[in-house]
CSV table of C-alpha atoms in Angstrom, one decimal:
chain,number,residue,atom,x,y,z
A,1,MET,CA,-51.2,-85.5,-58.2
A,2,ASP,CA,-54.3,-87.7,-58.5
A,3,GLY,CA,-54.7,-90.8,-60.9
A,4,HIS,CA,-52.3,-93.8,-60.3
A,5,VAL,CA,-48.5,-93.9,-60.8
A,6,ALA,CA,-46.7,-97.2,-62.0
A,7,PRO,CA,-44.3,-97.8,-59.3
A,8,VAL,CA,-40.5,-97.6,-60.5
A,9,ARG,CA,-38.4,-101.2,-61.2
A,10,LEU,CA,-35.0,-101.3,-61.7
A,11,ASP,CA,-32.4,-104.4,-62.2
A,12,ASP,CA,-30.0,-105.3,-60.2
A,13,GLY,CA,-27.3,-102.6,-61.9
A,14,ALA,CA,-29.5,-100.1,-61.9
A,15,ARG,CA,-29.4,-100.7,-58.1
A,16,GLU,CA,-25.3,-100.6,-58.0
A,17,THR,CA,-24.8,-97.8,-60.4
A,18,LEU,CA,-27.8,-95.5,-57.7
A,19,MET,CA,-25.5,-97.2,-54.7
A,20,ARG,CA,-22.4,-96.0,-56.1
A,21,ARG,CA,-23.8,-92.7,-55.5
A,22,ALA,CA,-25.4,-93.3,-52.9
A,23,ILE,CA,-22.0,-94.0,-51.2
A,24,ALA,CA,-20.1,-90.9,-52.8
A,25,GLU,CA,-22.9,-88.9,-51.4
A,26,ALA,CA,-22.4,-90.2,-47.9
A,27,SER,CA,-18.7,-89.2,-47.8
A,28,GLY,CA,-19.5,-85.7,-48.0
A,29,ALA,CA,-21.5,-86.1,-45.1
A,30,ARG,CA,-18.6,-87.9,-42.4
A,31,PHE,CA,-17.4,-84.4,-41.5
A,32,ARG,CA,-21.2,-82.7,-40.2
A,33,SER,CA,-23.1,-86.1,-39.1
A,34,ARG,CA,-21.2,-87.9,-36.6
A,35,PRO,CA,-22.2,-89.2,-34.5
A,36,ASN,CA,-24.7,-89.8,-36.1
A,37,PRO,CA,-23.6,-91.8,-39.6
A,38,TRP,CA,-22.8,-90.8,-42.3
A,39,VAL,CA,-25.6,-91.7,-45.0
A,40,GLY,CA,-26.7,-91.1,-48.3
A,41,ALA,CA,-29.7,-91.2,-50.5
A,42,VAL,CA,-30.8,-91.4,-54.0
A,43,ILE,CA,-34.2,-91.4,-54.9
A,44,VAL,CA,-35.5,-92.3,-58.9
A,45,CYS,CA,-39.5,-91.3,-59.7
A,46,ALA,CA,-42.0,-92.5,-62.0
A,47,ASP,CA,-40.9,-89.4,-64.6
A,48,GLY,CA,-37.4,-90.5,-64.5
A,49,SER,CA,-35.6,-88.0,-62.5
A,50,ILE,CA,-33.4,-88.8,-60.2
A,51,HIS,CA,-32.7,-87.0,-56.9
A,52,ALA,CA,-29.9,-87.4,-54.0
A,53,GLY,CA,-29.4,-86.4,-50.4
A,54,SER,CA,-27.0,-86.6,-47.5
A,55,THR,CA,-27.3,-86.5,-43.8
A,56,LEU,CA,-27.0,-83.3,-42.1
A,57,ALA,CA,-26.1,-82.3,-38.7
A,58,PRO,CA,-27.2,-84.3,-35.6
A,59,GLY,CA,-30.6,-82.9,-34.5
A,60,GLN,CA,-31.0,-82.3,-38.8
A,61,SER,CA,-32.5,-84.7,-41.6
A,62,HIS,CA,-31.7,-87.4,-42.4
A,63,ALA,CA,-30.2,-88.8,-46.1
A,64,GLU,CA,-33.6,-90.4,-47.3
A,65,ILE,CA,-35.3,-87.1,-46.0
A,66,VAL,CA,-32.9,-84.5,-47.7
A,67,ALA,CA,-33.4,-86.7,-50.5
A,68,ILE,CA,-37.3,-86.9,-50.8
A,69,ASP,CA,-37.0,-82.9,-50.1
A,70,THR,CA,-35.1,-82.4,-52.6
A,71,ALA,CA,-37.6,-84.0,-54.9
A,72,HIS,CA,-40.1,-82.3,-53.9
A,73,ARG,CA,-38.7,-78.9,-53.8
A,74,ALA,CA,-37.8,-79.9,-57.5
A,75,GLY,CA,-41.5,-80.5,-58.5
A,76,ALA,CA,-41.4,-84.6,-58.5
A,77,ASP,CA,-43.4,-86.7,-57.7
A,78,THR,CA,-42.8,-89.5,-55.8
A,79,ARG,CA,-45.2,-92.0,-55.4
A,80,GLY,CA,-44.2,-94.9,-56.8
A,81,ALA,CA,-40.4,-94.4,-56.5
A,82,HIS,CA,-38.0,-96.1,-55.7
A,83,LEU,CA,-35.4,-95.6,-52.6
A,84,VAL,CA,-31.2,-96.0,-53.0
A,85,VAL,CA,-30.4,-95.9,-49.3
A,86,THR,CA,-26.6,-97.2,-47.8
A,87,LEU,CA,-28.0,-98.1,-44.0
A,88,GLU,CA,-31.2,-99.0,-43.2
A,89,PRO,CA,-33.8,-96.3,-42.7
A,90,CYS,CA,-34.7,-95.5,-38.7
A,91,SER,CA,-38.1,-97.0,-37.0
A,92,HIS,CA,-37.8,-94.6,-34.1
A,93,THR,CA,-37.8,-91.1,-32.8
A,94,GLY,CA,-35.3,-90.1,-32.0
A,95,ARG,CA,-33.7,-85.9,-32.1
A,96,THR,CA,-35.7,-86.6,-35.8
A,97,GLY,CA,-38.6,-88.7,-36.7
A,98,PRO,CA,-38.6,-92.3,-37.7
A,99,CYS,CA,-37.5,-92.3,-41.0
A,100,THR,CA,-39.8,-94.8,-42.8
A,101,GLU,CA,-42.8,-93.0,-41.6
A,102,ALA,CA,-41.6,-90.0,-44.3
A,103,ILE,CA,-40.5,-92.3,-47.2
A,104,ILE,CA,-44.1,-94.4,-46.4
A,105,ALA,CA,-45.8,-91.0,-46.8
A,106,ALA,CA,-43.6,-89.9,-50.2
A,107,GLY,CA,-45.3,-92.7,-51.7
A,108,ILE,CA,-41.7,-94.7,-52.2
A,109,ALA,CA,-42.9,-98.5,-53.9
A,110,SER,CA,-39.3,-99.6,-53.0
A,111,VAL,CA,-36.2,-99.3,-50.7
A,112,THR,CA,-33.7,-101.0,-51.8
A,113,VAL,CA,-31.2,-100.8,-49.0
A,114,GLY,CA,-27.1,-101.2,-48.1
A,115,ILE,CA,-27.3,-103.0,-44.3
A,116,GLU,CA,-28.8,-103.3,-42.5
A,117,ASP,CA,-28.3,-100.7,-39.2
A,118,PRO,CA,-26.3,-102.3,-36.2
A,119,ASP,CA,-28.1,-100.0,-33.2
A,120,HIS,CA,-30.4,-101.5,-30.9
A,121,ARG,CA,-33.2,-98.9,-32.0
A,122,VAL,CA,-33.1,-100.0,-35.2
A,123,ALA,CA,-31.5,-103.5,-36.1
A,124,GLY,CA,-33.9,-104.7,-38.7
A,125,GLY,CA,-37.0,-102.9,-37.4
A,126,GLY,CA,-37.0,-100.6,-39.9
A,127,ILE,CA,-37.0,-102.7,-42.8
A,128,ALA,CA,-39.6,-104.7,-41.3
A,129,GLN,CA,-41.9,-101.7,-40.6
A,130,LEU,CA,-41.4,-100.7,-44.3
A,131,ARG,CA,-42.0,-104.3,-45.8
A,132,ALA,CA,-45.1,-104.4,-43.5
A,133,ALA,CA,-46.4,-101.1,-45.4
A,134,GLY,CA,-46.5,-102.2,-48.5
A,135,ILE,CA,-43.3,-101.6,-49.6
A,136,ASP,CA,-40.7,-103.9,-51.7
A,137,VAL,CA,-37.4,-104.2,-49.8
A,138,THR,CA,-34.2,-105.6,-51.0
A,139,LEU,CA,-31.5,-105.7,-48.8
A,140,GLY,CA,-27.4,-106.0,-49.6
A,141,THR,CA,-25.8,-104.5,-52.5
A,142,LEU,CA,-22.5,-103.3,-52.2
A,143,ALA,CA,-22.5,-104.4,-48.5
A,144,SER,CA,-19.3,-104.6,-48.2
A,145,ASP,CA,-18.2,-101.4,-49.6
A,146,VAL,CA,-21.1,-99.5,-47.0
A,147,SER,CA,-19.7,-101.6,-44.5
A,148,ALA,CA,-16.2,-100.6,-45.4
A,149,GLN,CA,-17.3,-96.4,-46.1
A,150,LEU,CA,-19.4,-96.8,-42.0
A,151,ALA,CA,-16.5,-99.1,-40.6
A,152,PRO,CA,-16.3,-96.7,-37.6
A,153,TYR,CA,-19.8,-96.8,-36.9
A,154,LEU,CA,-20.4,-100.3,-37.3
A,155,HIS,CA,-17.8,-100.9,-34.6
A,156,HIS,CA,-19.4,-98.9,-32.2
A,157,ARG,CA,-22.8,-99.5,-32.4
A,158,ARG,CA,-21.4,-103.6,-31.5
A,159,THR,CA,-18.7,-102.9,-28.7
A,160,GLY,CA,-19.5,-99.0,-27.0
A,161,ARG,CA,-16.0,-98.5,-28.3
A,162,PRO,CA,-14.8,-96.2,-30.8
A,163,PHE,CA,-12.5,-97.6,-33.7
A,164,VAL,CA,-9.0,-97.2,-33.0
A,165,VAL,CA,-6.8,-95.7,-36.0
A,166,ALA,CA,-3.0,-96.4,-35.5
A,167,LYS,CA,-1.1,-94.0,-38.0
A,168,MET,CA,2.7,-93.8,-38.1
A,169,ALA,CA,5.3,-92.2,-39.5
A,170,CYS,CA,8.8,-94.2,-40.1
A,171,THR,CA,11.9,-94.8,-42.6
A,172,LEU,CA,12.4,-97.6,-45.0
A,173,ASP,CA,14.5,-99.5,-41.7
A,174,TRP,CA,11.4,-99.0,-39.2
A,175,ARG,CA,12.7,-96.6,-37.3
A,176,THR,CA,10.5,-93.2,-36.5
A,177,VAL,CA,12.9,-90.9,-36.4
A,178,ALA,CA,14.0,-89.1,-39.2
A,179,PRO,CA,17.9,-89.0,-40.2
A,180,GLY,CA,19.9,-85.8,-39.3
A,181,GLY,CA,17.8,-84.9,-36.3
A,182,ARG,CA,14.4,-83.3,-39.3
A,183,ARG,CA,11.7,-82.4,-37.1
A,184,TRP,CA,9.6,-84.1,-40.0
A,185,ILE,CA,10.1,-88.0,-41.4
A,186,THR,CA,7.5,-87.8,-44.1
A,187,GLY,CA,6.5,-85.2,-46.7
A,188,GLU,CA,3.6,-82.7,-46.9
A,189,THR,CA,1.1,-84.8,-48.5
A,190,ALA,CA,1.7,-87.4,-46.3
A,191,ARG,CA,1.2,-84.9,-42.9
A,192,ARG,CA,-1.6,-83.1,-44.6
A,193,GLU,CA,-3.5,-86.8,-45.0
A,194,VAL,CA,-2.8,-86.6,-41.2
A,195,HIS,CA,-5.2,-83.4,-41.6
A,196,ARG,CA,-7.5,-85.2,-42.4
A,197,LEU,CA,-7.6,-88.7,-40.5
A,198,ARG,CA,-7.5,-86.4,-37.3
A,199,ALA,CA,-10.9,-84.6,-39.2
A,200,GLU,CA,-12.5,-87.2,-39.5
A,201,SER,CA,-11.9,-88.7,-36.2
A,202,ASP,CA,-13.4,-87.6,-32.3
A,203,ALA,CA,-10.8,-87.7,-30.3
A,204,ILE,CA,-6.8,-88.1,-31.2
A,205,VAL,CA,-4.9,-90.3,-27.9
A,206,VAL,CA,-0.8,-89.6,-27.7
A,207,GLY,CA,1.5,-90.3,-24.5
A,208,ALA,CA,2.8,-87.3,-22.4
A,209,GLY,CA,6.5,-88.5,-24.0
A,210,THR,CA,5.3,-86.9,-27.1
A,211,ILE,CA,3.6,-83.7,-25.6
A,212,ARG,CA,7.4,-83.3,-23.8
A,213,ALA,CA,9.0,-84.1,-26.6
A,214,ASP,CA,7.6,-82.1,-29.8
A,215,ASP,CA,4.9,-79.9,-27.9
A,216,PRO,CA,2.3,-80.6,-30.5
A,217,GLN,CA,-1.0,-78.8,-30.8
A,218,LEU,CA,-2.9,-81.8,-32.7
A,219,THR,CA,-5.4,-79.5,-34.4
A,220,VAL,CA,-6.9,-79.9,-38.1
A,221,ARG,CA,-5.2,-77.3,-40.1
A,222,ASP,CA,-4.4,-78.6,-42.9
A,223,ALA,CA,-7.9,-80.6,-44.0
A,224,ASP,CA,-11.8,-79.8,-43.9
A,225,GLY,CA,-13.2,-80.6,-40.7
A,226,GLU,CA,-13.6,-79.8,-37.0
A,227,SER,CA,-10.0,-80.7,-34.6
A,228,PRO,CA,-10.9,-83.7,-32.3
A,229,ARG,CA,-10.9,-83.8,-28.9
A,230,ARG,CA,-7.6,-84.3,-27.5
A,231,VAL,CA,-6.4,-86.5,-24.7
A,232,VAL,CA,-2.9,-87.5,-23.2
A,233,LEU,CA,-1.7,-90.7,-21.2
A,234,THR,CA,0.0,-90.0,-18.5
A,235,SER,CA,1.1,-90.5,-15.2
A,236,SER,CA,1.9,-86.5,-13.9
A,237,PRO,CA,0.6,-83.8,-14.7
A,238,LEU,CA,1.9,-81.7,-18.3
A,239,PRO,CA,3.3,-78.7,-17.9
A,240,VAL,CA,1.0,-75.5,-17.7
A,241,ASP,CA,1.8,-74.3,-21.1
A,242,ALA,CA,2.1,-77.3,-23.4
A,243,ARG,CA,0.5,-76.3,-26.4
A,244,VAL,CA,-2.1,-79.6,-26.2
A,245,HIS,CA,-4.3,-77.5,-23.6
A,246,PRO,CA,-7.4,-78.0,-22.9
A,247,CYS,CA,-7.0,-81.8,-22.7
A,248,LEU,CA,-8.4,-85.3,-20.9
A,249,GLU,CA,-5.0,-86.3,-19.2
A,250,TRP,CA,-5.9,-90.0,-18.9
A,251,ASN,CA,-3.7,-92.4,-16.0
A,252,GLY,CA,-5.7,-95.3,-16.2
A,253,ASP,CA,-6.8,-99.1,-18.5
A,254,PRO,CA,-7.0,-98.1,-22.2
A,255,ALA,CA,-10.0,-100.2,-22.6
A,256,GLU,CA,-11.6,-97.9,-19.6
A,257,LEU,CA,-10.3,-94.6,-21.9
A,258,LEU,CA,-12.3,-96.1,-25.5
A,259,HIS,CA,-15.2,-96.7,-23.3
A,260,SER,CA,-15.6,-93.6,-21.8
A,261,LEU,CA,-15.0,-92.4,-25.0
A,262,GLY,CA,-17.5,-94.0,-27.0
A,263,ALA,CA,-20.1,-93.3,-24.4
A,264,ASP,CA,-19.5,-89.9,-25.2
A,265,GLY,CA,-20.5,-90.4,-28.6
A,266,ALA,CA,-17.0,-90.7,-30.2
A,267,LEU,CA,-17.0,-92.5,-33.0
A,268,GLN,CA,-13.3,-93.0,-34.2
A,269,VAL,CA,-10.2,-92.2,-32.6
A,270,LEU,CA,-7.0,-91.6,-33.9
A,271,LEU,CA,-4.2,-92.8,-32.3
A,272,GLU,CA,-0.4,-90.8,-33.1
A,273,GLY,CA,1.7,-91.7,-29.7
A,274,GLY,CA,5.0,-93.2,-29.7
A,275,ALA,CA,5.8,-96.5,-29.9
A,276,ARG,CA,5.2,-97.2,-26.0
A,277,THR,CA,1.7,-96.0,-26.3
A,278,VAL,CA,0.9,-97.7,-29.6
A,279,THR,CA,2.4,-100.7,-27.5
A,280,GLU,CA,0.1,-100.6,-24.9
A,281,PHE,CA,-2.8,-100.5,-27.7
A,282,HIS,CA,-2.2,-103.5,-29.4
A,283,ASP,CA,-0.7,-105.6,-26.5
A,284,ALA,CA,-4.8,-104.9,-25.3
A,285,GLY,CA,-6.0,-105.9,-28.9
A,286,LEU,CA,-7.5,-102.4,-29.5
A,287,VAL,CA,-6.0,-101.5,-32.3
A,288,ASP,CA,-8.5,-101.8,-35.5
A,289,ARG,CA,-6.9,-100.8,-38.7
A,290,TRP,CA,-2.8,-99.5,-38.7
A,291,VAL,CA,-1.8,-96.7,-41.0
A,292,LEU,CA,1.7,-96.6,-42.2
A,293,HIS,CA,3.6,-93.9,-44.0
A,294,VAL,CA,7.0,-95.1,-44.6
A,295,ALA,CA,9.6,-92.3,-46.4
A,296,PRO,CA,12.1,-93.2,-48.6
A,297,VAL,CA,14.8,-92.3,-45.8
A,298,VAL,CA,17.4,-94.9,-43.8
A,299,CYS,CA,17.6,-93.4,-41.0
A,300,GLY,CA,20.9,-95.6,-40.4
A,301,ASP,CA,20.9,-96.1,-36.6
A,302,ASP,CA,19.7,-98.6,-34.5
A,303,THR,CA,19.5,-97.2,-31.5
A,304,ALA,CA,16.8,-95.1,-33.1
A,305,PRO,CA,13.0,-95.5,-31.5
A,306,GLY,CA,11.5,-98.4,-34.1
A,307,LEU,CA,7.4,-98.6,-34.5
A,308,PHE,CA,7.1,-100.8,-31.6
A,309,SER,CA,8.5,-100.8,-27.4
A,310,GLY,CA,9.3,-103.9,-25.5
A,311,ALA,CA,10.2,-107.4,-25.5
A,312,PRO,CA,7.2,-109.9,-27.1
A,313,ARG,CA,4.9,-110.5,-23.6
A,314,ASP,CA,2.8,-114.1,-23.7
A,315,ASP,CA,0.7,-112.3,-20.4
A,316,VAL,CA,-1.4,-109.3,-21.8
A,317,GLY,CA,-4.2,-109.3,-24.3
A,318,PRO,CA,-5.4,-110.5,-27.4
A,319,GLY,CA,-2.9,-108.6,-29.2
A,320,ALA,CA,0.2,-110.0,-27.7
A,321,ALA,CA,0.7,-112.8,-30.2
A,322,PRO,CA,2.1,-112.6,-32.6
A,323,GLN,CA,-0.6,-110.5,-35.1
A,324,ARG,CA,-1.7,-111.1,-38.9
A,325,CYS,CA,-3.2,-108.5,-40.8
A,326,GLN,CA,-5.1,-107.9,-44.4
A,327,MET,CA,-4.2,-105.0,-46.5
A,328,VAL,CA,-6.6,-102.6,-46.9
A,329,SER,CA,-5.5,-100.4,-49.1
A,330,HIS,CA,-1.7,-99.0,-50.3
A,331,ARG,CA,-0.8,-96.1,-52.7
A,332,VAL,CA,2.5,-93.6,-53.0
A,333,LEU,CA,1.9,-89.5,-51.1
A,334,ASP,CA,4.5,-88.0,-53.3
A,335,GLY,CA,7.1,-89.7,-52.6
A,336,ASP,CA,6.0,-91.5,-49.7
A,337,VAL,CA,4.7,-94.9,-49.3
A,338,GLU,CA,0.9,-95.2,-47.2
A,339,LEU,CA,0.6,-99.0,-46.0
A,340,ILE,CA,-3.0,-98.8,-44.1
A,341,PHE,CA,-3.8,-102.5,-42.5
A,342,GLU,CA,-6.8,-104.3,-40.7
A,343,PRO,CA,-6.0,-106.8,-37.5
A,344,ILE,CA,-7.5,-110.4,-39.0
A,345,ARG,CA,-9.8,-111.6,-36.0
A,346,GLU,CA,-12.4,-114.4,-35.9
A,347,GLY,CA,-15.2,-113.3,-37.9
A,348,THR,CA,-12.7,-110.9,-40.3
A,349,VAL,CA,-13.2,-111.8,-44.0
A,350,THR,CA,-10.4,-111.6,-46.1
A,351,ALA,CA,-10.2,-111.0,-50.0
């Protein structure tokens, strides 16, 4: 591998194309990488070959190292190569060594980074180290797409709390019970989507009323991924034969719960509680995303539970005032409609 290798040059369009591939690579890493971020990387070598990778399980290689190793196993020369990676490479030693050192050692000439890593151990240091080694770094390619993909990780690193997703199913008249005493409001496709949300989450939170009324398991059964830890908000002990066991029984402030879960590495919490539980988190300004599954049925009972519980209050947290949201997405799930919203808070950039 002697001799000069001309560095790879990419235009903006090529960078964006490769960043989209890196984002796709990262999507497959979410179930295994946590509590590390799910990152994707793509290398273009001087011979034109392309090699990709994504973050492995904690203690194993990060995306950049996987991509470099994949290139080397294929016999490719990474000197002069261009690396595209969704998140800033780490520059510190944790369970693994610094990715920046591996990138420099591989002879990579230029790097495109989606976004900076807000983790205080990185926070621009990785980019600075690469530039100090003479590597050309471009920052910000498809930054909004990468930020959306890594929203729970970014929120956790910036606040110390997990990203809270409140999922609720309701009828067309916004009731949370099905007419005629049916157990399910929504269809099978929407229920499978709930299992995917559970698999993406590190903890699931419900109220004691949900446990006593439905005796749910709150596990992942219709999706890949592990079941999240289970938390029940309760002021009295749960029945010993409740199917939710083993679980954490919490009788305290929801913000304290989130800080505790965040300190233990939880990046995302799924809130599947009833109206009272959801209202408590909303009033405290702790919901980061709303996922509503609306079924094409009418409950027809104005005494049935709605999405929220209680009268409006002005003596509680930032969620108490009328909360404007922006729509993230909407789609049809075999007849049911999924609506995803995020609160508009100070600093939120709206489309």
